[in-house]
Coordinates of C-alpha atoms and ligand atoms in Angstrom, one line a residue:
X1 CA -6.2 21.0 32.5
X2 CA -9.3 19.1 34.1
X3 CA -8.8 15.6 32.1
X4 CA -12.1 14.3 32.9
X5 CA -13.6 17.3 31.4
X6 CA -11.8 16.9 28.4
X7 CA -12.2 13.4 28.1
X8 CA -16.1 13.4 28.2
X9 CA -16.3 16.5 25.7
X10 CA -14.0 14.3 23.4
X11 CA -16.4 11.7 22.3
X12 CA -19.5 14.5 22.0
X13 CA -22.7 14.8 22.3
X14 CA -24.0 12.2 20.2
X15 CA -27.4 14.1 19.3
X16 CA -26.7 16.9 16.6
X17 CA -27.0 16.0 13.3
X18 CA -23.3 15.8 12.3
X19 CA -22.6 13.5 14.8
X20 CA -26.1 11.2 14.1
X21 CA -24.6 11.0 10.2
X22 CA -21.1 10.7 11.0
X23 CA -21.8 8.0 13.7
X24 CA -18.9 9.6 16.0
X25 CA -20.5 8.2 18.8
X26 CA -19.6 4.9 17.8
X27 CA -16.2 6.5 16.1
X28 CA -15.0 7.8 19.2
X29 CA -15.9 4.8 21.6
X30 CA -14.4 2.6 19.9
X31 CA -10.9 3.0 21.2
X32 CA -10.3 1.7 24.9
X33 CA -11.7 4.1 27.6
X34 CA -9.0 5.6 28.6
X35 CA -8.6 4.9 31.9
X36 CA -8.2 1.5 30.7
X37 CA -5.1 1.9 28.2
X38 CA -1.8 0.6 29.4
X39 CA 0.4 4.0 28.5
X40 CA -0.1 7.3 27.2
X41 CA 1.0 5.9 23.2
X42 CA -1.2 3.4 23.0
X43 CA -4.4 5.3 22.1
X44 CA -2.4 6.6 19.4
X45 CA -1.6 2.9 18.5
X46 CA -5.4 2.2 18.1
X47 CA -6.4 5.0 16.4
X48 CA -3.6 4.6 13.4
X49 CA -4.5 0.7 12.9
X50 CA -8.6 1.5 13.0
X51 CA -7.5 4.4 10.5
X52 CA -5.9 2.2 8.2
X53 CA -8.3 -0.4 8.3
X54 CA -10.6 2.3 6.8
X55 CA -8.4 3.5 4.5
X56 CA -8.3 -0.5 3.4
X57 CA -11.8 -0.4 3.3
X58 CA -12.4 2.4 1.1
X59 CA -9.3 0.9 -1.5
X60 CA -11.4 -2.5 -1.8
X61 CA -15.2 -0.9 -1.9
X62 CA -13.1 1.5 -4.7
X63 CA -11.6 -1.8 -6.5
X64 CA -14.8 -2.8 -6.6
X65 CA -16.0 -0.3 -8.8
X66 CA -12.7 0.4 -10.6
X67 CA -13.4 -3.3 -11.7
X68 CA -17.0 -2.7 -13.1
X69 CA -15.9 0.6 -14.7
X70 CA -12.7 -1.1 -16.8
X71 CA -15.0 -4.5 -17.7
X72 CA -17.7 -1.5 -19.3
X73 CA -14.6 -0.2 -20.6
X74 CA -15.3 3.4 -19.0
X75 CA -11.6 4.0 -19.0
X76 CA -12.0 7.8 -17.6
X77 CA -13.6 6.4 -14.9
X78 CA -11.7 3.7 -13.7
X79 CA -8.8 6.3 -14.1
X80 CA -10.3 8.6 -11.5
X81 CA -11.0 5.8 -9.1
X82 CA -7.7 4.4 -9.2
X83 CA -6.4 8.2 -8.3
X84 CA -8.3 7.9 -5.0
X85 CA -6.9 4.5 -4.3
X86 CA -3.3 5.5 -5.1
X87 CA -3.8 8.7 -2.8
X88 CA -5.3 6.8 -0.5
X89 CA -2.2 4.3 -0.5
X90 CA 0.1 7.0 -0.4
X91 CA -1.6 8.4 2.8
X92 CA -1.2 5.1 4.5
X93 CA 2.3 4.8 4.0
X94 CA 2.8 7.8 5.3
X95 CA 0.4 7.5 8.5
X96 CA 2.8 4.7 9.6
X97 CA 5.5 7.0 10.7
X98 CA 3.1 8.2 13.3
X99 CA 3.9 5.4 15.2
X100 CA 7.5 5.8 15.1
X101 CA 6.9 8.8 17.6
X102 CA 6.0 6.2 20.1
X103 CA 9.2 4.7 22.0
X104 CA 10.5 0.8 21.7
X105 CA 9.9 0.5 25.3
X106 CA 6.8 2.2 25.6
X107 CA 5.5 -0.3 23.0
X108 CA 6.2 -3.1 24.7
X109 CA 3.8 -2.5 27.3
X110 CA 1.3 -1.8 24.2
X111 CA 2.7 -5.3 22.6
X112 CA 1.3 -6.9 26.0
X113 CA -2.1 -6.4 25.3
X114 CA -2.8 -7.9 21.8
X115 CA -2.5 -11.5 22.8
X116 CA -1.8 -13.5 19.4
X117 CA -3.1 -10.6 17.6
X118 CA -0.9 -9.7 13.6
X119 CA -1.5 -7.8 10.9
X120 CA -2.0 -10.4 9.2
X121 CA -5.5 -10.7 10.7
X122 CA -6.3 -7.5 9.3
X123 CA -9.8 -7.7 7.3
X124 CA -9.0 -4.8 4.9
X125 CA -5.4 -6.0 3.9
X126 CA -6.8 -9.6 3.8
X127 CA -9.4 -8.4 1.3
X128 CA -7.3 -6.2 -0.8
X129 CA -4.7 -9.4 -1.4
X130 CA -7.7 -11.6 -2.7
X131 CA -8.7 -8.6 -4.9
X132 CA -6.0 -8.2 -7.5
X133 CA -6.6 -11.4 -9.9
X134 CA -9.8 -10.6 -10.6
X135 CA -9.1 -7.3 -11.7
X136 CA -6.4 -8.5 -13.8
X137 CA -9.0 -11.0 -15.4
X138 CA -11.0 -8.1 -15.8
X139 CA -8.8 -6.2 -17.6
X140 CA -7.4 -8.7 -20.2
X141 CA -11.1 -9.3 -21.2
X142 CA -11.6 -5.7 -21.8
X143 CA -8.7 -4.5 -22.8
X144 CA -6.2 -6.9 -24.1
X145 CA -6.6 -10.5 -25.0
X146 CA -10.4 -9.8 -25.2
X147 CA -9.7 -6.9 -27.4
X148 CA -7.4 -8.8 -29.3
X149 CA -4.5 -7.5 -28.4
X150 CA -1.3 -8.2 -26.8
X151 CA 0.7 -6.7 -23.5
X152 CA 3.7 -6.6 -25.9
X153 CA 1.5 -4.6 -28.2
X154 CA 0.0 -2.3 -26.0
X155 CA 3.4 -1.2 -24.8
X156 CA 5.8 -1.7 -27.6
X157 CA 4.7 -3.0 -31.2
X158 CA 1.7 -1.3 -31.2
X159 CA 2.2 1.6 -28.6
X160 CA -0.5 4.8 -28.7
X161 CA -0.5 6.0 -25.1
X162 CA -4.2 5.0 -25.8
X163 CA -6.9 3.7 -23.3
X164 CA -5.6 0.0 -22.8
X165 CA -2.0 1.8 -21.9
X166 CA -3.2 4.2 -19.3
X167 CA -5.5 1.5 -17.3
X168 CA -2.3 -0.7 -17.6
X169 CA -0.5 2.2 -15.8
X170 CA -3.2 2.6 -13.4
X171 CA -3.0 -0.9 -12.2
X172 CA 1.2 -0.6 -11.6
X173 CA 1.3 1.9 -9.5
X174 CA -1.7 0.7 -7.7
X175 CA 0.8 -2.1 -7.3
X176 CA 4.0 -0.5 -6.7
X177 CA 2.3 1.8 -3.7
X178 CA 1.0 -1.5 -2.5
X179 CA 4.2 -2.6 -2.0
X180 CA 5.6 0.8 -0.9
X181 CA 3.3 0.6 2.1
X182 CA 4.2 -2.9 2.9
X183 CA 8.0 -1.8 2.5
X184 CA 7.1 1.2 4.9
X185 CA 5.5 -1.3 7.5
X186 CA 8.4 -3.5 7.6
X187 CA 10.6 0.0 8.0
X188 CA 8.1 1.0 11.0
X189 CA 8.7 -2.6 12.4
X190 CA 12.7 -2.0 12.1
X191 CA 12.2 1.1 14.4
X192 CA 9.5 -0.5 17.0
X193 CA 10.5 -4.0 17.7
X194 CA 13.8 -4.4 15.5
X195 CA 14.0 -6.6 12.0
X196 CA 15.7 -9.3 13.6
X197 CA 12.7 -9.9 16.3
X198 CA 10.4 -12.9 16.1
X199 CA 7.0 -11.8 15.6
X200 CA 3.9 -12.8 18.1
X201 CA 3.4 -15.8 16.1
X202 CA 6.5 -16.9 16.4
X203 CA 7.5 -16.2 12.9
X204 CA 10.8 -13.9 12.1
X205 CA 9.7 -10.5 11.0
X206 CA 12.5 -10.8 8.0
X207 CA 9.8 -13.1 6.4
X208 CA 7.8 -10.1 5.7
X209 CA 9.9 -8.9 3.0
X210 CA 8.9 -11.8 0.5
X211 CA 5.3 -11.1 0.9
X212 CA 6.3 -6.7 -0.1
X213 CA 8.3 -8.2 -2.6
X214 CA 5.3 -10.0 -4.5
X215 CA 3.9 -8.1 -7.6
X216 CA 0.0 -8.0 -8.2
X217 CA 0.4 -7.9 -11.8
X218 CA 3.7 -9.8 -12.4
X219 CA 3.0 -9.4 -16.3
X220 CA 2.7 -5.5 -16.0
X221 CA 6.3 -5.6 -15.1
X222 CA 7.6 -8.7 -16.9
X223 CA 6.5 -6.5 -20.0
X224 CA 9.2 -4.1 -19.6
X225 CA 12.2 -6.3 -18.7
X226 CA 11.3 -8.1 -22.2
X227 CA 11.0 -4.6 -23.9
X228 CA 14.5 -3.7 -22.2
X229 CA 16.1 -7.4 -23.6
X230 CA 14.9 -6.5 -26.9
X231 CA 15.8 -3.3 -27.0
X232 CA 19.3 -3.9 -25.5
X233 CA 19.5 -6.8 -28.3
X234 CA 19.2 -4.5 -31.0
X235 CA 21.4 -1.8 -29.6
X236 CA 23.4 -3.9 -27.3
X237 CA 23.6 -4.7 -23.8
X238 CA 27.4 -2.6 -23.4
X239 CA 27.2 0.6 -25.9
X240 CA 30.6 2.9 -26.5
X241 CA 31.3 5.1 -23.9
X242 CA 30.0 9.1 -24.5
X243 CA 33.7 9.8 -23.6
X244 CA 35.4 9.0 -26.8
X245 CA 38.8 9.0 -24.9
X246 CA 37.4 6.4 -22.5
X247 CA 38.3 2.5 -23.0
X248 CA 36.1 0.4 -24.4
X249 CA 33.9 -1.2 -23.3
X250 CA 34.6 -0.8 -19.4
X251 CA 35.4 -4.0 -17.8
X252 CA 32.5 -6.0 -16.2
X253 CA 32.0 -4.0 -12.4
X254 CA 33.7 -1.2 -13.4
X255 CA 30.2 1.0 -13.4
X256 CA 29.8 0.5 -9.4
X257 CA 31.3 2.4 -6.4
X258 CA 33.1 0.6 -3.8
X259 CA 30.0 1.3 -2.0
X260 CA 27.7 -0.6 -3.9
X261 CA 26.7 2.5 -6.4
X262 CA 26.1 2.7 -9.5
X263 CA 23.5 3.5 -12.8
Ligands
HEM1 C1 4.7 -0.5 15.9 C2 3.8 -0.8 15.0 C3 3.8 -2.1 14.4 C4 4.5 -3.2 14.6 C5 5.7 -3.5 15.6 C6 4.1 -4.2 13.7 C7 4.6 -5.5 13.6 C8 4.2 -6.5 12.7 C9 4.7 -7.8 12.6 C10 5.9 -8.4 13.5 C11 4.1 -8.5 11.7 C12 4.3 -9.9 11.2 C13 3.2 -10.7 11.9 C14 3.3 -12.2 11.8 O1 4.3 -12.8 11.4 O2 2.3 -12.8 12.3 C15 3.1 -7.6 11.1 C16 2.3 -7.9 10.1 C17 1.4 -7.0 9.6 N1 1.1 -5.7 10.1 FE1 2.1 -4.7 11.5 N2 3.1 -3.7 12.9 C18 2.8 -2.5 13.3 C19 1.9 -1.6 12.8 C20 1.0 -1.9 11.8 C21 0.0 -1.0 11.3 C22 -0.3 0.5 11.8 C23 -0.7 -1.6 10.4 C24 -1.8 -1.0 9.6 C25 -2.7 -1.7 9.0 C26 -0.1 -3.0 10.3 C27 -0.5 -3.9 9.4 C28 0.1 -5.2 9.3 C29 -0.2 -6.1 8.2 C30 -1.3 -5.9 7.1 C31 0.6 -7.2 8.4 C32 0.6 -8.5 7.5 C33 1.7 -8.1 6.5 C34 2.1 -9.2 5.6 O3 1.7 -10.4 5.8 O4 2.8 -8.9 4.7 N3 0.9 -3.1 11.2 N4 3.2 -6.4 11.8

């Protein structure tokens, strides 16, 4: 096939109306030319990191009116919003194993030509980890301690499945996706460069795993561990066996494989 052919046709006309609203013009010129990119992956390697910076972008312009809707308490609202931002989070996890079809040498070459460049620079993932306090603050006003209630209560003493429970909800798994895509990144890392590698700032890629193991919402999920306490102080922590032949109760370790398993 004629590759300069193709290549002009690629980025369009730039004059029918699709492309005037869409701005693919400026889309599709804004990867190298390609003439100028060191390998045949690394196109590929632009196009997934401008695709998750929009991705980011629409998660924080949607926080952004997730957290207007839940201060009007317009719980229905907020609830649909958050379902775009948790698809949208789900999609970016996944778009990361698109770079794992690229080779550890062939990235290399790619790894050349960022200079001092990281992730870490990133605007929308930047953005998104200032985001989350507010929120919270936002949601305590309207539908806990502003509402005169307690997190204990919404999940537990006073437990209805009602509004205050499903925003609550909302706002973990926004959280636990956020860590599953930082969880995926360090995987696509493992696979590219290796998890013992320093990274280009001269910091050791293993570091990463504090930051995808920091919560959003720690209270969201300090709620449950002090529902399971109390719960297992009622009941107790070590119940009978549901094998009535079995001894009781099993001794301490006796619930995990010799490969680590176990319930
Ligand atoms: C082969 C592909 C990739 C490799 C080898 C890679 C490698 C790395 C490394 C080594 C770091 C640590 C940077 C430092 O310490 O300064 C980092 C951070 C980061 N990367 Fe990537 N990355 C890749 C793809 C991506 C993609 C596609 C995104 C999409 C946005 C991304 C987003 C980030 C973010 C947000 C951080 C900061 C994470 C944090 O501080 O927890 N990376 N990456």
């Amino acid at each position: 096939m004629d590759r300069a052919y193709f290549y002009a046709m690629m980025s369009g006309r730039g004059d029918l109306d699709y492309e005037a609203y869409l701005n693919t013009r400026q889309v599709l010129t804004a990867q190298k030319d390609f003439d100028a990119l060191c390998n045949r992956d690394e196109l590929q390697f632009q196009i997934v990191h401008q695709v998750e910076e929009l991705w980011m972008k629409l998660v924080a312009y949607t926080l952004l009116d997730i957290d207007e809707r839940i201060a009007a308490r317009e719980t229905n609202r907020a609830l649909t919003l958050f379902a775009r931002v948790h698809r949208t989070l789900r999609l970016m996890a996944d778009q990361l194993g698109l770079l794992e079809t690229m080779s550890p040498k062939e990235y290399q070459q790619i790894r050349l030509q960022l200079g001092n460049g990281s992730g870490q620079e990133s605007p929308g993932f930047r953005t998104i980890l200032k985001m989350h306090r507010p929120l919270w603050q936002s949601f305590d006003a309207a539908y806990v301690t502003g509402a005169g209630r307690t997190l204990d209560q919404i999940y537990d003493t006073g437990y209805g499945h009602d509004d205050a429970y499903m925003v609550a909800e909302a706002m973990t798994e926004f959280d636990e996706l956020f860590q599953a895509f930082r969880t995926r990144h360090i995987q696509l890392i493992g696979r590219s460069i290796g998890i013992g590698a320093q990274s280009l700032k001269g910091r050791p890629v293993t570091l990463l795993a504090e930051g995808a193991a920091r919560r959003f919402f720690p209270e969201l999920w300090a709620v449950r561990e002090r529902m399971t306490d109390a719960w297992g102080g009622a009941y107790g922590r070590v119940r009978d066996s549901l094998d009535p032949g079995a001894r009781h109760p099993a001794p301490a370790g006796a619930d995990i494989d010799a490969d680590g398993g176990g319930n």
